[in-house]
Short mmCIF file of C-alpha atoms and ligand atoms in Angstrom, two decimals:
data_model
loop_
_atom_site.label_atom_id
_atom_site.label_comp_id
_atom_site.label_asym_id
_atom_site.label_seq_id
_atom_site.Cartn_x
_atom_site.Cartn_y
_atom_site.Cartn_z
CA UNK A 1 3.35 0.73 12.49
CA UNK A 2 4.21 1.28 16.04
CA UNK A 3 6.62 -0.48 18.09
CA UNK A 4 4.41 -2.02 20.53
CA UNK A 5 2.53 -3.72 17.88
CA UNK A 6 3.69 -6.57 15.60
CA UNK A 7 2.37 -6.45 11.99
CA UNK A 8 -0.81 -7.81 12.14
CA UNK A 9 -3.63 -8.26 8.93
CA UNK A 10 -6.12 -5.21 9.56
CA UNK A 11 -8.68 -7.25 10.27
CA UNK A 12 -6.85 -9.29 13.44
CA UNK A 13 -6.12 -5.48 15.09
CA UNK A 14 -7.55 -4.73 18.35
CA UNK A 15 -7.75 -1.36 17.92
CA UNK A 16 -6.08 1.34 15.82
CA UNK A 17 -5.99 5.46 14.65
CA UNK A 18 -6.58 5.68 10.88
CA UNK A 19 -4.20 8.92 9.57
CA UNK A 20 -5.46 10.33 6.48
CA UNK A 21 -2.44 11.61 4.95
CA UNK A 22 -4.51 13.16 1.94
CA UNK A 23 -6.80 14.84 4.49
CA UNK A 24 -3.63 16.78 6.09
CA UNK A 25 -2.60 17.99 2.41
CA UNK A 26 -5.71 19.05 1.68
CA UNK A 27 -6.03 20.67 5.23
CA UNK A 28 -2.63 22.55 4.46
CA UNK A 29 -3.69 23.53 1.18
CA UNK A 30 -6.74 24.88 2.72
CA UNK A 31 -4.61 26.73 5.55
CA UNK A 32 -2.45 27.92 2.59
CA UNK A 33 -4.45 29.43 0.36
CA UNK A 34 -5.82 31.61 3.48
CA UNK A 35 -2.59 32.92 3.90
CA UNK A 36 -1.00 33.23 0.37
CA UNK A 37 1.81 35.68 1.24
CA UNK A 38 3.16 34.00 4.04
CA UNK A 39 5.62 31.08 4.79
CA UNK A 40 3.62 27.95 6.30
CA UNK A 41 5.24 26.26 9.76
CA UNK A 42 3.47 22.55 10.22
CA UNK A 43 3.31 22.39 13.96
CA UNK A 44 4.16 18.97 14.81
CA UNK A 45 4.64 18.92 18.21
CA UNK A 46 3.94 16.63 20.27
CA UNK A 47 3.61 13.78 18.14
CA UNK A 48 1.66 16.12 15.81
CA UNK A 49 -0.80 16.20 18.30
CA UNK A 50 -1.33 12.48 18.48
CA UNK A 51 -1.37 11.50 15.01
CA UNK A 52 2.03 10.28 14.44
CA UNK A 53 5.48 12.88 13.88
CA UNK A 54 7.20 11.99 10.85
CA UNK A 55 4.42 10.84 8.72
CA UNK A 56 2.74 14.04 9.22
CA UNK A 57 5.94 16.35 8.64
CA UNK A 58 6.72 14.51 5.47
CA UNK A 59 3.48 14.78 4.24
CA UNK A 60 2.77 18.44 5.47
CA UNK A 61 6.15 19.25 3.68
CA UNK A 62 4.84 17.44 0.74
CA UNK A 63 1.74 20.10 0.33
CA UNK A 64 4.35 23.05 0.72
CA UNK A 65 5.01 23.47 4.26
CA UNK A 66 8.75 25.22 4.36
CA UNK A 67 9.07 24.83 8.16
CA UNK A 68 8.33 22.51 10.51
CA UNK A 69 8.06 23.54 14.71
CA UNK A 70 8.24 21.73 17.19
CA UNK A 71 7.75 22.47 20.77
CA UNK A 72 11.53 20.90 22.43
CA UNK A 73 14.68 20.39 20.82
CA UNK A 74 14.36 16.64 21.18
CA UNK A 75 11.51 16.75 18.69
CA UNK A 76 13.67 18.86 16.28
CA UNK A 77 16.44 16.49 16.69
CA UNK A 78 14.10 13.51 15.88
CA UNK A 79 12.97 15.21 12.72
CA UNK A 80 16.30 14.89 11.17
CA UNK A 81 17.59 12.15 12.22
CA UNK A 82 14.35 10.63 10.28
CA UNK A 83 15.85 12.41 7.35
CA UNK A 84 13.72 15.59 7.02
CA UNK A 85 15.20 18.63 5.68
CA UNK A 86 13.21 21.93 5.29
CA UNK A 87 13.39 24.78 8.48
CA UNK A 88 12.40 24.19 11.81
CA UNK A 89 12.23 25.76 14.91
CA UNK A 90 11.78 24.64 18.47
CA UNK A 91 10.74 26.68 21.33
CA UNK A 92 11.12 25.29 24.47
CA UNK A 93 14.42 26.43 25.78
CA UNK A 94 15.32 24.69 28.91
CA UNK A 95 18.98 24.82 30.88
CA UNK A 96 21.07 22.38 29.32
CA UNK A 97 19.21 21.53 26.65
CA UNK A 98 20.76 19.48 23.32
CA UNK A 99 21.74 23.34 22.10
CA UNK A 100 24.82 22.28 20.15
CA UNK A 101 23.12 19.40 18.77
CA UNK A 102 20.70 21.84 17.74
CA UNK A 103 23.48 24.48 15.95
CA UNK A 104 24.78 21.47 14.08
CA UNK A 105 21.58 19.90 12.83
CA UNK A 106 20.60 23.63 11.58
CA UNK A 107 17.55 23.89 13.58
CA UNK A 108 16.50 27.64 14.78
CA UNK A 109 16.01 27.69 18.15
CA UNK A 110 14.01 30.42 20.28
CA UNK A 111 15.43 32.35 23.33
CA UNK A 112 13.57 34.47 25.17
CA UNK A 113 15.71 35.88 28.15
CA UNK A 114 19.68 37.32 28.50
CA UNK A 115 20.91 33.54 30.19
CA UNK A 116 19.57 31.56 26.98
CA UNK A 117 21.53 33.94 24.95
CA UNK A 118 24.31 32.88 26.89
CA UNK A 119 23.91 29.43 26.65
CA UNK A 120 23.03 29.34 22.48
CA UNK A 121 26.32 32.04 22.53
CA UNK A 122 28.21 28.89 24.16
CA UNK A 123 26.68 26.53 22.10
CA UNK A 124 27.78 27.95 18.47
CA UNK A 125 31.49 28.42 19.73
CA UNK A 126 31.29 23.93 20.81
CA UNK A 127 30.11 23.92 17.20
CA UNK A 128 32.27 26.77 15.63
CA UNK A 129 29.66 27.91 13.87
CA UNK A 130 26.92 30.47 14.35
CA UNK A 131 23.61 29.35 15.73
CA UNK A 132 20.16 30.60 14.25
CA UNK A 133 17.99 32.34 16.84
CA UNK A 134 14.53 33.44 17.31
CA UNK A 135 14.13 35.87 19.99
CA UNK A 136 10.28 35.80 21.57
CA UNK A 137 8.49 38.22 23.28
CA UNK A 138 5.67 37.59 25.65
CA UNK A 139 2.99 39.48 24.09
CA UNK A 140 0.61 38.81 26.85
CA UNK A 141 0.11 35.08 27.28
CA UNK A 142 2.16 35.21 29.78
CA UNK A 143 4.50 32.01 29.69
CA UNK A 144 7.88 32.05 27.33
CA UNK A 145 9.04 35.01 25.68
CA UNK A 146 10.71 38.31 27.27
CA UNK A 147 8.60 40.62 29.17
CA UNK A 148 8.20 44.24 26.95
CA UNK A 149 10.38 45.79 29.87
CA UNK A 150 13.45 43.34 29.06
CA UNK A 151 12.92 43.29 25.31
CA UNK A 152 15.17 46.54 24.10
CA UNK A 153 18.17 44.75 26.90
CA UNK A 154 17.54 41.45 24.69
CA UNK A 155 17.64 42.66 21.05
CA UNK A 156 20.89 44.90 21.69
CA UNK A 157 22.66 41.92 23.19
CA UNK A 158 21.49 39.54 20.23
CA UNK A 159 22.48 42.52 18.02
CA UNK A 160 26.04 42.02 19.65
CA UNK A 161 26.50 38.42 19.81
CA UNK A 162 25.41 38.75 16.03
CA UNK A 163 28.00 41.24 15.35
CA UNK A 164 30.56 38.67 17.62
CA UNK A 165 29.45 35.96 14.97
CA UNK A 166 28.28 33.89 17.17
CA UNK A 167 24.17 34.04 16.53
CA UNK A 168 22.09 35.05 13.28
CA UNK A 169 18.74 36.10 14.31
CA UNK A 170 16.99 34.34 11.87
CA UNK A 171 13.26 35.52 13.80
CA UNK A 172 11.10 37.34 16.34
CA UNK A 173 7.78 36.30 17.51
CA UNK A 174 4.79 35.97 19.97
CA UNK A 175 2.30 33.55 20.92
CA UNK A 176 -1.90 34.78 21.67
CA UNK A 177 -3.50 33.95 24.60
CA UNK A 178 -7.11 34.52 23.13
CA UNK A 179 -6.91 34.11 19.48
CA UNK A 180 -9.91 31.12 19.98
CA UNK A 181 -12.18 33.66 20.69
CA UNK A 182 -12.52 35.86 17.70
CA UNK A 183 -12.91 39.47 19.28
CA UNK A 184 -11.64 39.19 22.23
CA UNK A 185 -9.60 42.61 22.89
CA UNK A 186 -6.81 41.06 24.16
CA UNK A 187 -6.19 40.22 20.27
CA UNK A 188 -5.46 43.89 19.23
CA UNK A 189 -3.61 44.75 22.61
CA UNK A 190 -1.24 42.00 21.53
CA UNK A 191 -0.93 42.34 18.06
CA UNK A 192 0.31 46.00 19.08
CA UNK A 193 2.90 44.71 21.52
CA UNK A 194 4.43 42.41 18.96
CA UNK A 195 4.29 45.60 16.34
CA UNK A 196 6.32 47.39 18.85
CA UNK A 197 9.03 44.79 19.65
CA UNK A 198 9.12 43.94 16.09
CA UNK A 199 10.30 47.57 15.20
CA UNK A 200 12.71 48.19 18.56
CA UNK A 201 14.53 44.98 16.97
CA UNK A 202 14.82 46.37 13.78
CA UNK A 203 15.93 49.76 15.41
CA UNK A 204 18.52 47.79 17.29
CA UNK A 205 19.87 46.67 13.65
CA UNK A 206 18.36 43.36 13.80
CA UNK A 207 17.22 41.72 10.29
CA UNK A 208 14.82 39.05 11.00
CA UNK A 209 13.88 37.02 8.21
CA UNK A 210 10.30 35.77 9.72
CA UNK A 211 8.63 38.18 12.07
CA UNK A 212 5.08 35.57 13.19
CA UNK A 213 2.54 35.20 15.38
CA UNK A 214 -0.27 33.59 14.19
CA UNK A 215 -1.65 30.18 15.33
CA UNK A 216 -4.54 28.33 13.38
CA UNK A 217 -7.51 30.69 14.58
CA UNK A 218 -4.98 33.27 13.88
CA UNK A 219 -4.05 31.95 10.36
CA UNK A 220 -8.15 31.28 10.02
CA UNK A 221 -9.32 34.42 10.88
CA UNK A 222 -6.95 37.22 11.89
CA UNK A 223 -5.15 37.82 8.03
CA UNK A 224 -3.63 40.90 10.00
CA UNK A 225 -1.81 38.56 11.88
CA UNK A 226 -0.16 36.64 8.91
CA UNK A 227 2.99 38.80 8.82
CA UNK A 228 5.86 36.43 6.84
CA UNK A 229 4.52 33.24 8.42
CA UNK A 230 1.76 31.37 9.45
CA UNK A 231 2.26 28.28 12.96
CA UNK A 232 -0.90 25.95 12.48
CA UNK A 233 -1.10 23.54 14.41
CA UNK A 234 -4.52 22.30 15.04
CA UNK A 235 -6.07 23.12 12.10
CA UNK A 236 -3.40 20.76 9.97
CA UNK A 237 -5.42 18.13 11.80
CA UNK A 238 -9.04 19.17 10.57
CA UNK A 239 -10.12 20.44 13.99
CA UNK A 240 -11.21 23.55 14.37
CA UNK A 241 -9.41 26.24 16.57
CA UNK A 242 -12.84 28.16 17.34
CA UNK A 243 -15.24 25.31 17.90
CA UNK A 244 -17.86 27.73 19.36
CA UNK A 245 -17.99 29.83 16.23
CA UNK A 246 -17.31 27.15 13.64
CA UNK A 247 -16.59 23.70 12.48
CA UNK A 248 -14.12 22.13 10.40
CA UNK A 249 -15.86 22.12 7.34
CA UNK A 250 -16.48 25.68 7.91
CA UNK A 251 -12.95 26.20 7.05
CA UNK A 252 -12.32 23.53 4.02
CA UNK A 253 -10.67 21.06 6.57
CA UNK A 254 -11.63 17.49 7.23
CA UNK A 255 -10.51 15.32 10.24
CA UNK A 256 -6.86 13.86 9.78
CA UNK A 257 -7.54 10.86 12.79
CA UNK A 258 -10.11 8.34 13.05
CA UNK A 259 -10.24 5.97 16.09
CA UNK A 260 -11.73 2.34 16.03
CA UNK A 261 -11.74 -0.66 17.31
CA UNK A 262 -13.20 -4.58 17.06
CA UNK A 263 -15.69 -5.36 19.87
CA UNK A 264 -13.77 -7.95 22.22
CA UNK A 265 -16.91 -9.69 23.48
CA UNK A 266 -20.89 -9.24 22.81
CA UNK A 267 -23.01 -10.88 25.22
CA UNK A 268 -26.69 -10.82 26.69
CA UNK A 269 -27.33 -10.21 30.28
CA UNK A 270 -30.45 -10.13 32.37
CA UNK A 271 -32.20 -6.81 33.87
CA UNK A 272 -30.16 -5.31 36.70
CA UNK A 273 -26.62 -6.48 36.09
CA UNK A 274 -23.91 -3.54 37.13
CA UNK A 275 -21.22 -2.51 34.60
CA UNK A 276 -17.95 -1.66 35.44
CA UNK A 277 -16.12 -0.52 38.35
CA UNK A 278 -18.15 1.17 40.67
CA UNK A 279 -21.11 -0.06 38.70
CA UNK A 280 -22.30 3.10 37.69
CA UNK A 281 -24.75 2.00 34.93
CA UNK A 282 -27.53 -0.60 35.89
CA UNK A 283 -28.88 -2.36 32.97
CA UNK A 284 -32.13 -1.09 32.64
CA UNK A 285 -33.81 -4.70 30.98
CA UNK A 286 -32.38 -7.73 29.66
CA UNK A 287 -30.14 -6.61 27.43
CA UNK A 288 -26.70 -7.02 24.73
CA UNK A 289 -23.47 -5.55 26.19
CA UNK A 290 -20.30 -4.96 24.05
CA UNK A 291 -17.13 -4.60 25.38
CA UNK A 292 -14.81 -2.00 23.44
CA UNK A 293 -10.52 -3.00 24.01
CA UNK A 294 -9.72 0.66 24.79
CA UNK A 295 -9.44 2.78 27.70
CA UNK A 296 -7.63 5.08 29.69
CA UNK A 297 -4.31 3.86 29.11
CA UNK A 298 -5.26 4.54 25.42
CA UNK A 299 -5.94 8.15 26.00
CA UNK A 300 -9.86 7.21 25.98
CA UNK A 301 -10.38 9.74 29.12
CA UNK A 302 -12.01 8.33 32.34
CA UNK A 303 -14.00 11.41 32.23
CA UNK A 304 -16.00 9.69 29.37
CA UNK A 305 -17.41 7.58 31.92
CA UNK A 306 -21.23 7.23 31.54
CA UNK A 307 -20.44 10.02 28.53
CA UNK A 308 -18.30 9.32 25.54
CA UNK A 309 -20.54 8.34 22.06
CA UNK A 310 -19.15 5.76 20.26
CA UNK A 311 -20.87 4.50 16.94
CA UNK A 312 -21.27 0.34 17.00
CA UNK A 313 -23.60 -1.62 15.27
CA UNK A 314 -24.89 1.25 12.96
CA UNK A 315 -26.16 3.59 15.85
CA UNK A 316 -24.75 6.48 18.31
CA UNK A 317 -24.12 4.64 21.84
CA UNK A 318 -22.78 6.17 25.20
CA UNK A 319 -20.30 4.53 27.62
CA UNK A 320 -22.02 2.73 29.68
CA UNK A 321 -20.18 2.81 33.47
CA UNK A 322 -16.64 3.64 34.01
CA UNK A 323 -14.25 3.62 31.30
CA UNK A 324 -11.30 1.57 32.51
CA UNK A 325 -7.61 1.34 31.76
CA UNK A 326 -7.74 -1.51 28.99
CA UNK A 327 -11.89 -1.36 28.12
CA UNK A 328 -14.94 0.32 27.95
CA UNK A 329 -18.95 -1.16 27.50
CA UNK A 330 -21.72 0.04 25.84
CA UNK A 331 -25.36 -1.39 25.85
CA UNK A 332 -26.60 -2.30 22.70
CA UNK A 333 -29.99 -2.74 23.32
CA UNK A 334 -31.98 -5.20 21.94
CA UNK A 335 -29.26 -4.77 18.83
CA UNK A 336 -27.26 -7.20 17.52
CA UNK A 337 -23.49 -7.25 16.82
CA UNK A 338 -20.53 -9.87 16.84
CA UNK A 339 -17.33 -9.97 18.36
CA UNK A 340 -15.03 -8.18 15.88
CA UNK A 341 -17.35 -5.38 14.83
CA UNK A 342 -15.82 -2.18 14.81
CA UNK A 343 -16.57 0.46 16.85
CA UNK A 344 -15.66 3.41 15.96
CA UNK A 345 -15.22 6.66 19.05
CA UNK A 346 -14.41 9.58 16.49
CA UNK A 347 -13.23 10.04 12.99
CA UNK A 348 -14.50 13.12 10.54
CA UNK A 349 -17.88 12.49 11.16
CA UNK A 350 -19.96 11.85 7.51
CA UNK A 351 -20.25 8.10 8.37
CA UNK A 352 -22.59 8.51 11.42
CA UNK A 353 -19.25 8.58 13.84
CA UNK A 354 -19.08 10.86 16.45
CA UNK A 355 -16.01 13.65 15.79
CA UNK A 356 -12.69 14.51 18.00
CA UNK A 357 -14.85 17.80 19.07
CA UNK A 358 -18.08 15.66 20.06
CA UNK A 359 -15.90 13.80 22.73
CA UNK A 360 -14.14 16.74 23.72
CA UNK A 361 -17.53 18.13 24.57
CA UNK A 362 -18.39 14.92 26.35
CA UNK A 363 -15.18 14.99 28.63
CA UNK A 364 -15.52 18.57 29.32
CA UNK A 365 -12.11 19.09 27.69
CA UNK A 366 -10.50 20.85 23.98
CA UNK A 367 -10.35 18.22 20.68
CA UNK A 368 -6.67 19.05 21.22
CA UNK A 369 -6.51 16.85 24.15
CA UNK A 370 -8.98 14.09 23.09
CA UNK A 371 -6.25 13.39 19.54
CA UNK A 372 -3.04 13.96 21.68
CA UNK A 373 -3.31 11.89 24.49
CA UNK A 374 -4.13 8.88 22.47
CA UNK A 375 -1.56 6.29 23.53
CA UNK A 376 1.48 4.97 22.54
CA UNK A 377 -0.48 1.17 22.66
CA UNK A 378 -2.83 2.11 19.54
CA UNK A 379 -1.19 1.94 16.41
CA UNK A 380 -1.28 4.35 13.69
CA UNK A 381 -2.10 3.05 10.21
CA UNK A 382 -1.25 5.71 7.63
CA UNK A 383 -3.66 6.04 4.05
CA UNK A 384 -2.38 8.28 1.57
CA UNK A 385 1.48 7.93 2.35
CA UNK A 386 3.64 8.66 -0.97
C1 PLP B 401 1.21 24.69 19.64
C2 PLP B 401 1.70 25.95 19.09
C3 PLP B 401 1.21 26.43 17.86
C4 PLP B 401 0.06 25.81 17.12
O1 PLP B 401 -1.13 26.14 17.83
P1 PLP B 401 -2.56 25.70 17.26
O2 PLP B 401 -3.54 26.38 18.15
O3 PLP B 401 -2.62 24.21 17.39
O4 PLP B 401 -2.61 26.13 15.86
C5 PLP B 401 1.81 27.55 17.32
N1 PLP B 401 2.81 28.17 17.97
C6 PLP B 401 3.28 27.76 19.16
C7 PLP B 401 4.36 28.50 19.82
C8 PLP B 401 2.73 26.64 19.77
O5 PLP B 401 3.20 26.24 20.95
#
């Protein structure tokens, strides 16, 4: 239940996201079993991608996950203090960050350049105690991690501040930039880069316990990329990382979310009548409008004006008009339907629903963003908690 709604019989809800907690275990027993030798991170950043944080780390950790990652140390932090034990690791090191809180709630946190060292070095002395650290290197995606050129400078001082007690390096890792696109030869260019920075760390006496690098098309289909642990994110959701080469199902997973809502008003109007702002759709003939209670400020994107399918009254539809902040219409047709019906924009897709990836298409965006950005107003009822 979220905090902007009050507890309300399921059938009185305006709208709401459906998490199928049995769908995630299966999908992490799916990711799992593709990457038997290697310790599973559930990547539940950002709210696990829309779907709802602690619910989803409990019940990844539930199929096995041993780690959990998040992206900033305020996720971390949020993790425990909802009581969830397991290793994690956060990655987005910013000056001034919660570092101490971080060293005393035994989370591993990543540094990637000679000032973070610093700061985590200051960080473990406030909490007399020596901080876990994951040193990155930028294998070529070009945002966090050292540059190749710094990377021998970084591991010797880690090496040092280890030796000064002050920092186990617990890690070292990468990100791809192109793992989505299976082939691409920026793949093996980076895999070779980590390989290299992997081995000047050992040189430099360093003992990592995880050496990873693989996201979910990298846990899918690179196995050479497993190494001694696996970062899924997406795919712990049931959408696939390499839509263009494969679905879901594809892969054993199954859409985790499933977004509905109850039709706020049906009524008929005559031939002509404008929808919407703008009015961008013209009824073509007299016709049966519905009016669907979510919109922009639910994460519905405005892009999905005139676009988005949405599955009322038994058949596909398309926004009609401009989705707005609050509501979106679709034309029924001659079709009938009653206030309350559900519509539903996107769930796993075996009930005649349109899926996550369907409306990403529509918007012209990733399935990523379409789950993520749904907002804070739509509640998220949870089947399958334990
Ligand atoms: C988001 C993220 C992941 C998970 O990526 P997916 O493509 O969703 O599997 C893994 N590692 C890092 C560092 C990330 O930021």
């Amino acid at each position: 239940m979220n905090a902007n709604e009050t507890p309300r019989a399921p059938e009185a809800r305006r709208a709401w996201a459906r998490i199928d907690l049995d769908a995630l275990r299966a999908n992490v027993a799916a990711l799992r079993a593709k990457a038997p030798t290697a310790a599973f991170m559930a990547v539940v950043k950002a709210d696990a991608y829309g779907h709802g944080m602690v619910p989803c780390a409990r019940a990844a950790l539930e199929a096995g996950a041993q780690w959990l990652g998040a992206a900033t140390p305020e996720e971390a932090l949020a993790l425990r203090a909802a009581g969830l034990g397991g290793r994690m690791l956060c990655w987005l090191w910013t000056p001034g960050g919660p570092w101490q809180d971080c060293v005393e709630a035994d989370i591993d946190v990543t540094v990637s350049a000679r000032w973070a060292l610093a700061e985590v070095a200051d960080a473990a002395r406030r909490a007399n105690r020596p901080a876990r650290v994951q040193l990155k290197i930028d294998a070529g995606l070009g945002r966090n991690g050292a540059q190749p050129a710094e990377w021998p400078d970084l591991v010797r001082a880690a090496r040092q501040a280890e030796r000064d007690g002050l920092i186990t390096v617990t890690g070292v890792w990468a990100h791809f930039s192109c793992a989505d696109e299976p082939g691409h030869p920026s793949i093996a260019r980076e895999l070779a880069v980590f390989r290299t920075a992997v081995a000047q760390a050992e040189d430099a006496g360093l003992e990592p316990e995880v050496r990873h690098i693989a996201n979910s098309p990298g846990t899918l289909t690179l196995p050479e990329a497993h190494y001694d642990l696996v970062r899924p994110g997406v795919a712990m959701y049931g959408i696939s990382p390499v839509p263009q080469t494969a679905g879901p199902e594809d892969f054993g997973l199954r859409p985790v979310m499933t977004l509905a809502a109850r039709l706020a008003s049906v009524k008929q109007v005559p031939g002509g009548h404008g929808v919407s702002y703008g009015h961008h759709y013209v009824t073509p003939g007299a016709t049966t409008l519905a009016l669907v209670p979510l919109g922009y400020a639910d994460g519905v994107p405005r892009h999905a004006s005139g676009a988005g399918p949405v599955l009322v009254a038994g058949k596909l539809r398309t926004v009609a008009g401009r989705v707005a902040m609050d509501q979106f219409v679709v034309d029924l047709g001659g079709d009938l339907a009653s206030p309350g019906d559900e519509a539903v924009l996107f769930g796993p897709g075996d009930g005649g629903e349109p899926t996550a990836e369907d409306w990403a298409r529509a918007c012209g965006t990733i399935a990523y963003e379409i789950v993520t950005r749904i907002g804070a107003r739509v509640p998220r009822v949870y089947a399958g908690a334990r």
